[in-house]
Amino acid sequence: MSVIAVVGAQWGDEGKGKIVDMLAEKASMVIRFSGGPNAGHTVHNPYGEFSLHLVPSGIFYPHTACIIGSGVVVSPSVLLDELEQLWKKGVNTSKLLVSTRAHLIMPYHIILDRLEEQAKGAGALGTTRSGVGPAYADKVARLGIRAGDLADKEGLLRRLRFVLEQKNLILTRIHGAPPLSVEEVYDQLCQYADRLAAFIRETEPIISQAVERNEPILLEGAQGTLLDIDFGTYPYVTSSSVIAAGAFAGAGLHPVKMDHILGIMKAYTTRVGAGPMPTELGDETGERIRQIAQEYGVTTGRPRRCGWFDAVATRYSALINGFSGVALTRLDVLDAFDSIKVCTKYKADGKIIDQFPSSTLQLERCQPVYDEVPGWQSPTAHLRRFQDLPPLAQSYVRKLEHLVGCPINIISVGPHREQTIVTKAIL
Ligand code: IMP
């Protein structure tokens, strides 16, 4: 059996979708274990170009079962739109399943995400406003509605009346917003229930059987370690456990040996939303990276904050996740630069720091300390073997490997499946 977790090593948008799409060919199951429609996994393959928010990136292989696990919060409307998009391009989705235990994003979650962000003013987190935070908050507050609840319409109505009464108090009394009608929300939920019924299952026994049969299973993460609810740059984080340790609970898989914990990291750094990012470049170099890489959010279209590679942050990600290897993505973006910087340490309060601080206030004061290396200044997108990379690109990869303390198993030099250099086969 091979159980492989694929986890973001930075602030999300590292290119997990492409790597999962590639690895899923040999997997019998891909389980998405965290996040919700805030994620945007871009996949380019023979079916076309897709932005997947909820459906696991293994959906393009008819032999691969795709499961949306209990740790994901599901927006029924986003899921249905995504299915339409896949059907239009001829993708077979009959092996998609949604855990009965996955919580649903309700219309009031989306409204509250917006209102709460507005109320925070300058302290806003810059969320994707997809209702993810409020849905996880309700899960923990035991006010959630789960995918499995859609199967019992009478029970659903009772639960909705109870929950909506409380939500309407918050909407009207705290935010001065209009209340939602139970009947309207219920009618909409019933329509979703009919359309999604075929996908909603007790997925945990199915996963357990796959483990018993020693099948190769991929655990697909969303966002990145630095956005993790516990280990990210709190409070500028998302609301779920996005790290490898969260994969078991979020997938509905009992702890087994993970054969590989693959961290995904870009050859530079990006972040969307508020919060500290020590290597952010507010100058023309940052803009140049953004333009070359088209660093705009898949879910929100927002320009991403861009900067040089931060080895302090990624080394910390490796420590938190126990990466056994790394996939380095978007190396080709740096092809044209005559010199490239890598942050190896921080400087704060007159001291050199080489560990990622747990205090976000301290991180805000951290200035990057850079090593500068010459760029290779030649295209790499067509190369398929490590030894064919320009020597300066090889040394850049080796430098990151050394700084992060993890072997780089995969190098991605373009968005398409074949634009990949594999230095160690994972599946
Ligand atoms: P939320 O997850 O929508 O609540 O947003 C919380 C923070 O996580 C914000 O800074 C978002 O920009 C960020 N975020 C959420 N999902 C993603 C993602 O898939 N990629 C990058 N950033 C994300």
XYZ file of C-alpha atoms and ligand atoms in Angstrom:
450
model
C 0.000 0.000 0.000
C 1.086 3.557 -0.631
C -0.500 6.417 1.241
C 0.757 9.736 0.006
C -0.199 13.131 1.396
C 0.169 16.162 -0.842
C 0.445 19.324 1.240
C 1.094 22.992 0.463
C 4.401 24.203 1.937
C 3.777 27.949 1.636
C 0.675 30.166 1.692
C -1.309 28.085 -0.802
C -1.404 28.301 -4.600
C 1.760 26.193 -4.867
C 0.423 24.101 -7.744
C -0.960 21.127 -5.800
C -3.646 20.556 -8.456
C -1.132 19.798 -11.187
C 0.885 17.433 -8.994
C -2.206 15.537 -7.778
C -3.548 15.334 -11.346
C -0.220 13.802 -12.351
C 0.149 11.372 -9.437
C -3.517 10.324 -9.510
C -2.951 8.264 -12.628
C -1.460 5.538 -10.458
C -3.747 6.046 -7.445
C -6.913 4.112 -6.869
C -8.322 6.845 -4.646
C -7.806 10.580 -4.123
C -9.285 12.073 -0.964
C -9.536 15.829 -0.486
C -9.179 16.372 3.250
C -9.416 20.071 4.087
C -10.678 23.488 3.084
C -13.617 24.178 0.861
C -14.431 26.285 -2.172
C -11.784 28.801 -1.033
C -9.294 26.534 -2.826
C -8.669 26.783 -6.540
C -6.718 23.889 -7.967
C -5.712 24.577 -11.535
C -5.345 21.567 -13.773
C -4.317 21.534 -17.468
C -4.664 18.146 -19.106
C -6.001 16.588 -22.317
C -9.599 17.404 -21.221
C -8.779 21.121 -21.079
C -8.054 23.663 -18.368
C -9.969 23.444 -15.075
C -10.227 25.375 -11.834
C -11.288 22.828 -9.248
C -12.541 24.180 -5.957
C -13.992 21.056 -4.344
C -13.683 18.061 -6.640
C -10.385 16.205 -6.053
C -7.858 16.705 -8.824
C -7.866 12.942 -9.560
C -11.274 13.154 -11.234
C -9.818 12.917 -14.745
C -8.934 9.221 -14.420
C -11.956 6.938 -14.728
C -10.286 4.290 -12.515
C -9.595 6.710 -9.646
C -12.228 7.110 -6.929
C -12.448 10.717 -5.739
C -13.688 11.458 -2.262
C -14.545 14.778 -0.655
C -13.712 13.923 2.937
C -15.320 14.757 6.256
C -12.838 17.595 6.848
C -13.988 19.583 3.830
C -16.767 22.183 3.945
C -18.892 21.828 0.840
C -20.828 24.530 -0.947
C -23.549 22.605 -2.821
C -23.860 25.313 -5.466
C -20.100 25.485 -6.127
C -19.952 21.687 -6.312
C -22.841 21.539 -8.782
C -21.288 24.272 -10.965
C -18.022 22.404 -10.937
C -19.722 19.152 -11.943
C -21.438 20.978 -14.846
C -18.044 22.291 -15.962
C -16.604 18.761 -15.887
C -19.595 17.169 -17.661
C -19.414 19.753 -20.460
C -15.854 18.644 -21.167
C -16.812 14.966 -21.107
C -15.243 14.083 -17.724
C -16.789 11.036 -16.053
C -17.673 11.913 -12.453
C -19.322 8.628 -11.502
C -16.496 7.810 -9.071
C -16.969 10.999 -7.042
C -18.262 10.655 -3.488
C -18.938 13.189 -0.746
C -18.695 12.116 2.898
C -22.014 12.299 4.777
C -19.941 13.932 7.531
C -18.706 16.869 5.436
C -20.300 20.113 6.593
C -22.255 22.295 4.198
C -21.656 25.946 3.486
C -25.035 27.577 3.889
C -26.190 30.906 2.414
C -25.807 32.609 5.815
C -22.155 31.518 6.000
C -21.391 33.425 2.818
C -23.281 36.500 4.032
C -21.562 36.354 7.431
C -18.117 35.949 5.856
C -18.677 39.261 4.049
C -20.275 41.076 7.005
C -17.625 39.919 9.482
C -14.835 40.991 7.137
C -16.489 44.385 6.678
C -16.920 44.784 10.437
C -13.194 44.077 10.996
C -12.285 47.131 8.865
C -8.502 47.535 8.658
C -8.107 44.277 10.602
C -9.867 42.232 7.909
C -8.178 38.954 6.980
C -8.876 39.226 3.274
C -10.799 35.951 3.197
C -12.064 34.476 -0.055
C -15.580 35.324 1.203
C -16.748 31.875 0.271
C -18.251 31.225 3.704
C -15.506 28.799 4.724
C -14.596 30.411 8.072
C -18.208 30.741 9.305
C -18.975 27.144 8.208
C -16.032 25.732 10.199
C -16.981 27.973 13.139
C -20.473 26.431 13.112
C -19.020 22.925 12.859
C -17.057 23.498 16.059
C -19.977 25.348 17.699
C -22.129 22.289 16.886
C -24.466 24.320 14.732
C -23.485 22.799 11.415
C -25.562 21.049 8.787
C -23.843 18.108 7.141
C -24.073 16.590 3.693
C -25.709 13.486 5.192
C -28.510 15.644 6.635
C -29.769 16.249 3.085
C -31.105 12.668 2.945
C -33.766 13.262 5.621
C -35.857 16.220 4.517
C -38.045 16.386 7.641
C -35.036 16.277 9.927
C -33.339 18.847 7.733
C -36.257 21.260 8.108
C -36.243 20.884 11.902
C -32.489 21.427 12.058
C -32.638 24.399 9.705
C -35.395 26.085 11.750
C -33.296 25.714 14.892
C -30.046 26.946 13.353
C -31.551 29.721 11.264
C -33.336 31.209 14.259
C -29.934 31.800 15.835
C -28.283 32.931 12.625
C -31.068 35.416 11.944
C -30.506 36.966 15.370
C -26.858 37.504 14.461
C -27.700 38.821 11.006
C -30.340 41.269 12.191
C -29.199 42.329 15.676
C -25.435 42.392 15.199
C -25.069 43.272 11.552
C -28.388 45.046 10.849
C -28.838 42.754 7.841
C -32.156 41.274 6.690
C -33.074 37.807 8.024
C -33.170 34.744 5.773
C -36.394 32.871 5.195
C -36.457 29.263 6.416
C -38.710 28.270 3.516
C -36.443 29.767 0.858
C -33.261 28.263 2.264
C -35.026 24.914 2.754
C -36.419 24.841 -0.821
C -32.973 25.524 -2.194
C -31.416 22.848 0.002
C -34.024 20.321 -1.162
C -33.093 21.030 -4.778
C -29.422 20.531 -3.970
C -30.288 17.369 -2.035
C -31.974 15.821 -5.087
C -29.119 16.677 -7.398
C -26.347 15.586 -5.046
C -27.978 12.484 -3.521
C -26.090 10.085 -5.787
C -22.739 11.377 -4.556
C -23.295 11.482 -0.775
C -22.158 8.312 1.023
C -20.654 6.961 4.203
C -17.207 7.122 2.681
C -15.219 5.916 5.706
C -15.862 2.154 5.165
C -14.991 2.564 1.473
C -11.685 4.173 2.432
C -11.001 1.518 5.054
C -11.559 -1.234 2.461
C -9.121 0.471 0.089
C -6.547 0.463 2.902
C -7.189 -3.241 3.577
C -6.666 -3.992 -0.100
C -3.345 -2.093 -0.005
C -4.453 0.295 -2.704
C -2.471 3.454 -3.475
C -4.262 6.412 -1.879
C -3.533 10.093 -2.352
C -4.560 12.585 0.305
C -5.037 15.948 -1.379
C -4.510 19.018 0.758
C -5.737 22.524 0.120
C -4.215 25.920 0.997
C -0.737 25.754 2.563
C 0.942 25.088 5.907
C 1.415 28.806 6.619
C -2.381 29.197 6.427
C -3.035 26.268 8.797
C -5.389 27.050 11.670
C -2.848 25.891 14.294
C 0.548 26.311 12.656
C -0.039 29.145 10.201
C 0.431 32.884 10.695
C -2.517 33.152 13.080
C -4.912 34.968 12.883
C -4.175 35.426 9.165
C -5.009 31.830 8.384
C -7.778 29.707 6.994
C -10.062 27.756 9.342
C -8.972 24.160 8.806
C -6.126 21.778 9.481
C -4.305 21.746 6.167
C -1.148 19.910 7.284
C -0.224 16.240 6.878
C -1.310 15.428 10.441
C -4.769 16.807 9.637
C -5.087 14.540 6.628
C -6.218 11.461 8.560
C -9.073 13.175 10.401
C -10.061 15.228 7.371
C -10.104 12.241 5.057
C -11.804 9.847 7.459
C -8.831 7.490 7.380
C -7.430 5.899 10.531
C -3.746 6.615 11.065
C -1.625 4.380 8.881
C 1.955 4.734 7.785
C 2.224 7.565 5.293
C 4.661 6.317 2.692
C 5.287 9.777 1.409
C 4.487 13.267 2.628
C 5.049 15.438 -0.389
C 5.332 19.167 0.211
C 4.536 21.398 -2.720
C 6.448 24.663 -2.940
C 6.892 27.263 -5.616
C 10.354 28.461 -6.677
C 9.377 31.852 -5.201
C 6.678 32.919 -2.705
C 3.137 34.231 -3.022
C 0.375 35.066 -0.603
C -3.205 36.296 -1.030
C -5.048 38.150 1.682
C -3.656 39.955 4.720
C -0.871 38.921 7.092
C 2.906 39.016 7.236
C 5.038 37.835 4.324
C 8.690 38.695 4.984
C 9.904 38.326 1.383
C 7.081 40.310 -0.246
C 8.375 42.590 -3.011
C 6.323 45.740 -3.372
C 8.512 46.866 -6.282
C 8.823 46.154 -9.987
C 10.489 42.772 -9.364
C 7.367 41.619 -7.494
C 5.231 42.931 -10.337
C 7.472 41.174 -12.855
C 6.995 37.827 -11.080
C 3.220 38.462 -10.939
C 3.038 39.191 -14.649
C 5.241 36.313 -15.815
C 3.462 33.821 -13.567
C 0.016 35.396 -13.881
C -0.280 35.351 -10.121
C -3.967 36.158 -9.732
C -6.278 34.168 -7.430
C -8.163 31.299 -9.096
C -11.105 31.737 -6.719
C -11.215 35.500 -6.305
C -9.114 36.943 -9.163
C -7.172 39.024 -6.616
C -3.539 39.863 -7.498
C -1.274 37.705 -5.358
C 1.509 39.258 -3.305
C 4.803 38.032 -4.786
C 8.314 37.728 -3.432
C 11.501 35.666 -3.364
C 11.694 32.152 -1.976
C 11.547 32.084 1.813
C 13.623 29.185 3.117
C 12.902 30.003 6.778
C 9.167 29.560 6.186
C 9.479 26.419 4.036
C 11.982 24.798 6.416
C 9.379 25.320 9.125
C 6.733 23.706 6.885
C 9.014 20.723 6.434
C 9.366 20.460 10.210
C 5.603 20.663 10.843
C 4.695 18.156 8.152
C 7.713 15.863 8.137
C 8.026 16.121 4.372
C 9.739 13.093 2.925
C 10.153 14.987 -0.314
C 9.158 18.116 -2.131
C 7.746 19.052 -5.517
C 9.225 22.355 -6.650
C 6.820 24.133 -8.984
C 7.026 27.049 -11.403
C 10.796 26.972 -11.788
C 10.303 28.292 -15.344
C 8.921 31.577 -13.945
C 12.462 32.516 -12.910
C 13.982 31.707 -16.333
C 14.474 35.344 -17.371
C 15.930 36.782 -14.169
C 19.621 37.701 -14.233
C 19.845 37.363 -10.487
C 17.647 35.619 -7.928
C 17.427 36.078 -4.184
C 16.684 33.449 -1.552
C 15.800 34.352 2.008
C 17.897 32.174 4.306
C 17.302 33.934 7.639
C 15.367 36.813 9.135
C 16.564 39.813 11.046
C 14.348 41.240 13.781
C 14.905 43.405 16.836
C 18.650 43.525 16.052
C 18.945 39.709 16.062
C 19.332 37.069 13.366
C 16.516 34.513 13.441
C 16.603 31.258 11.579
C 13.401 29.748 12.957
C 9.948 30.779 11.830
C 8.444 32.610 14.826
C 5.093 31.550 16.286
C 4.296 35.179 17.053
C 2.739 36.880 14.082
C 3.676 40.243 15.603
C 7.313 39.174 15.638
C 7.043 37.863 12.076
C 5.724 41.272 11.032
C 9.003 42.790 12.258
C 11.177 40.239 10.438
C 13.308 41.488 7.564
C 14.607 38.903 5.107
C 18.324 38.185 4.925
C 19.085 37.166 1.354
C 21.616 35.126 -0.533
C 21.813 36.306 -4.119
C 22.554 33.838 -6.906
C 22.962 34.351 -10.655
C 19.947 33.453 -12.815
C 20.235 30.885 -15.632
C 18.535 33.136 -18.196
C 17.404 30.412 -20.545
C 14.085 28.601 -21.041
C 13.364 25.444 -19.056
C 9.719 24.685 -19.973
C 10.731 22.108 -22.611
C 13.216 20.220 -20.425
C 12.343 16.813 -18.946
C 15.530 15.646 -17.197
C 17.329 17.233 -14.268
C 20.701 16.959 -15.995
C 19.339 18.954 -18.957
C 18.499 21.973 -16.776
C 21.009 24.836 -17.126
C 23.752 24.344 -14.484
C 22.665 27.519 -12.644
C 19.083 26.209 -12.458
C 20.422 22.904 -11.107
C 22.361 24.763 -8.422
C 19.274 26.824 -7.540
C 17.284 23.604 -7.048
C 20.123 22.062 -5.003
C 20.344 25.220 -2.894
C 16.631 25.103 -2.034
C 16.885 21.389 -1.303
C 19.732 22.058 1.101
C 18.014 25.040 2.781
C 14.670 23.284 3.245
C 16.353 20.067 4.259
C 14.285 17.828 1.962
C 14.968 16.092 -1.326
C 13.257 17.664 -4.330
C 11.553 14.734 -6.067
C 9.606 16.605 -8.722
C 10.308 19.841 -10.597
C 7.501 21.460 -12.526
C 8.463 23.690 -15.450
C 5.017 24.469 -16.857
C 1.306 23.906 -16.278
C 0.900 20.750 -18.371
C 1.286 17.224 -17.051
C 4.262 16.495 -19.265
C 6.126 19.661 -18.228
C 7.581 17.826 -15.292
C 10.988 16.543 -14.266
C 10.797 13.570 -11.914
C 13.998 12.935 -9.983
C 12.426 10.248 -7.804
C 9.277 8.324 -8.704
C 6.732 8.565 -5.924
C 4.018 6.180 -7.058
P -10.701 31.879 3.945
O -10.066 30.515 3.855
O -11.566 32.216 2.764
O -11.389 32.089 5.255
O -9.507 32.951 3.915
C -8.537 33.037 4.952
C -7.157 33.349 4.361
O -6.710 32.218 3.621
C -7.140 34.528 3.389
O -5.889 35.171 3.502
C -7.243 33.871 2.029
O -6.702 34.660 1.008
C -6.410 32.618 2.278
N -6.766 31.503 1.398
C -7.834 30.691 1.509
N -7.813 29.763 0.545
C -6.706 29.977 -0.177
C -6.112 29.311 -1.287
O -6.611 28.304 -1.808
N -4.944 29.835 -1.742
C -4.356 30.908 -1.182
N -4.860 31.557 -0.128
C -6.023 31.093 0.376
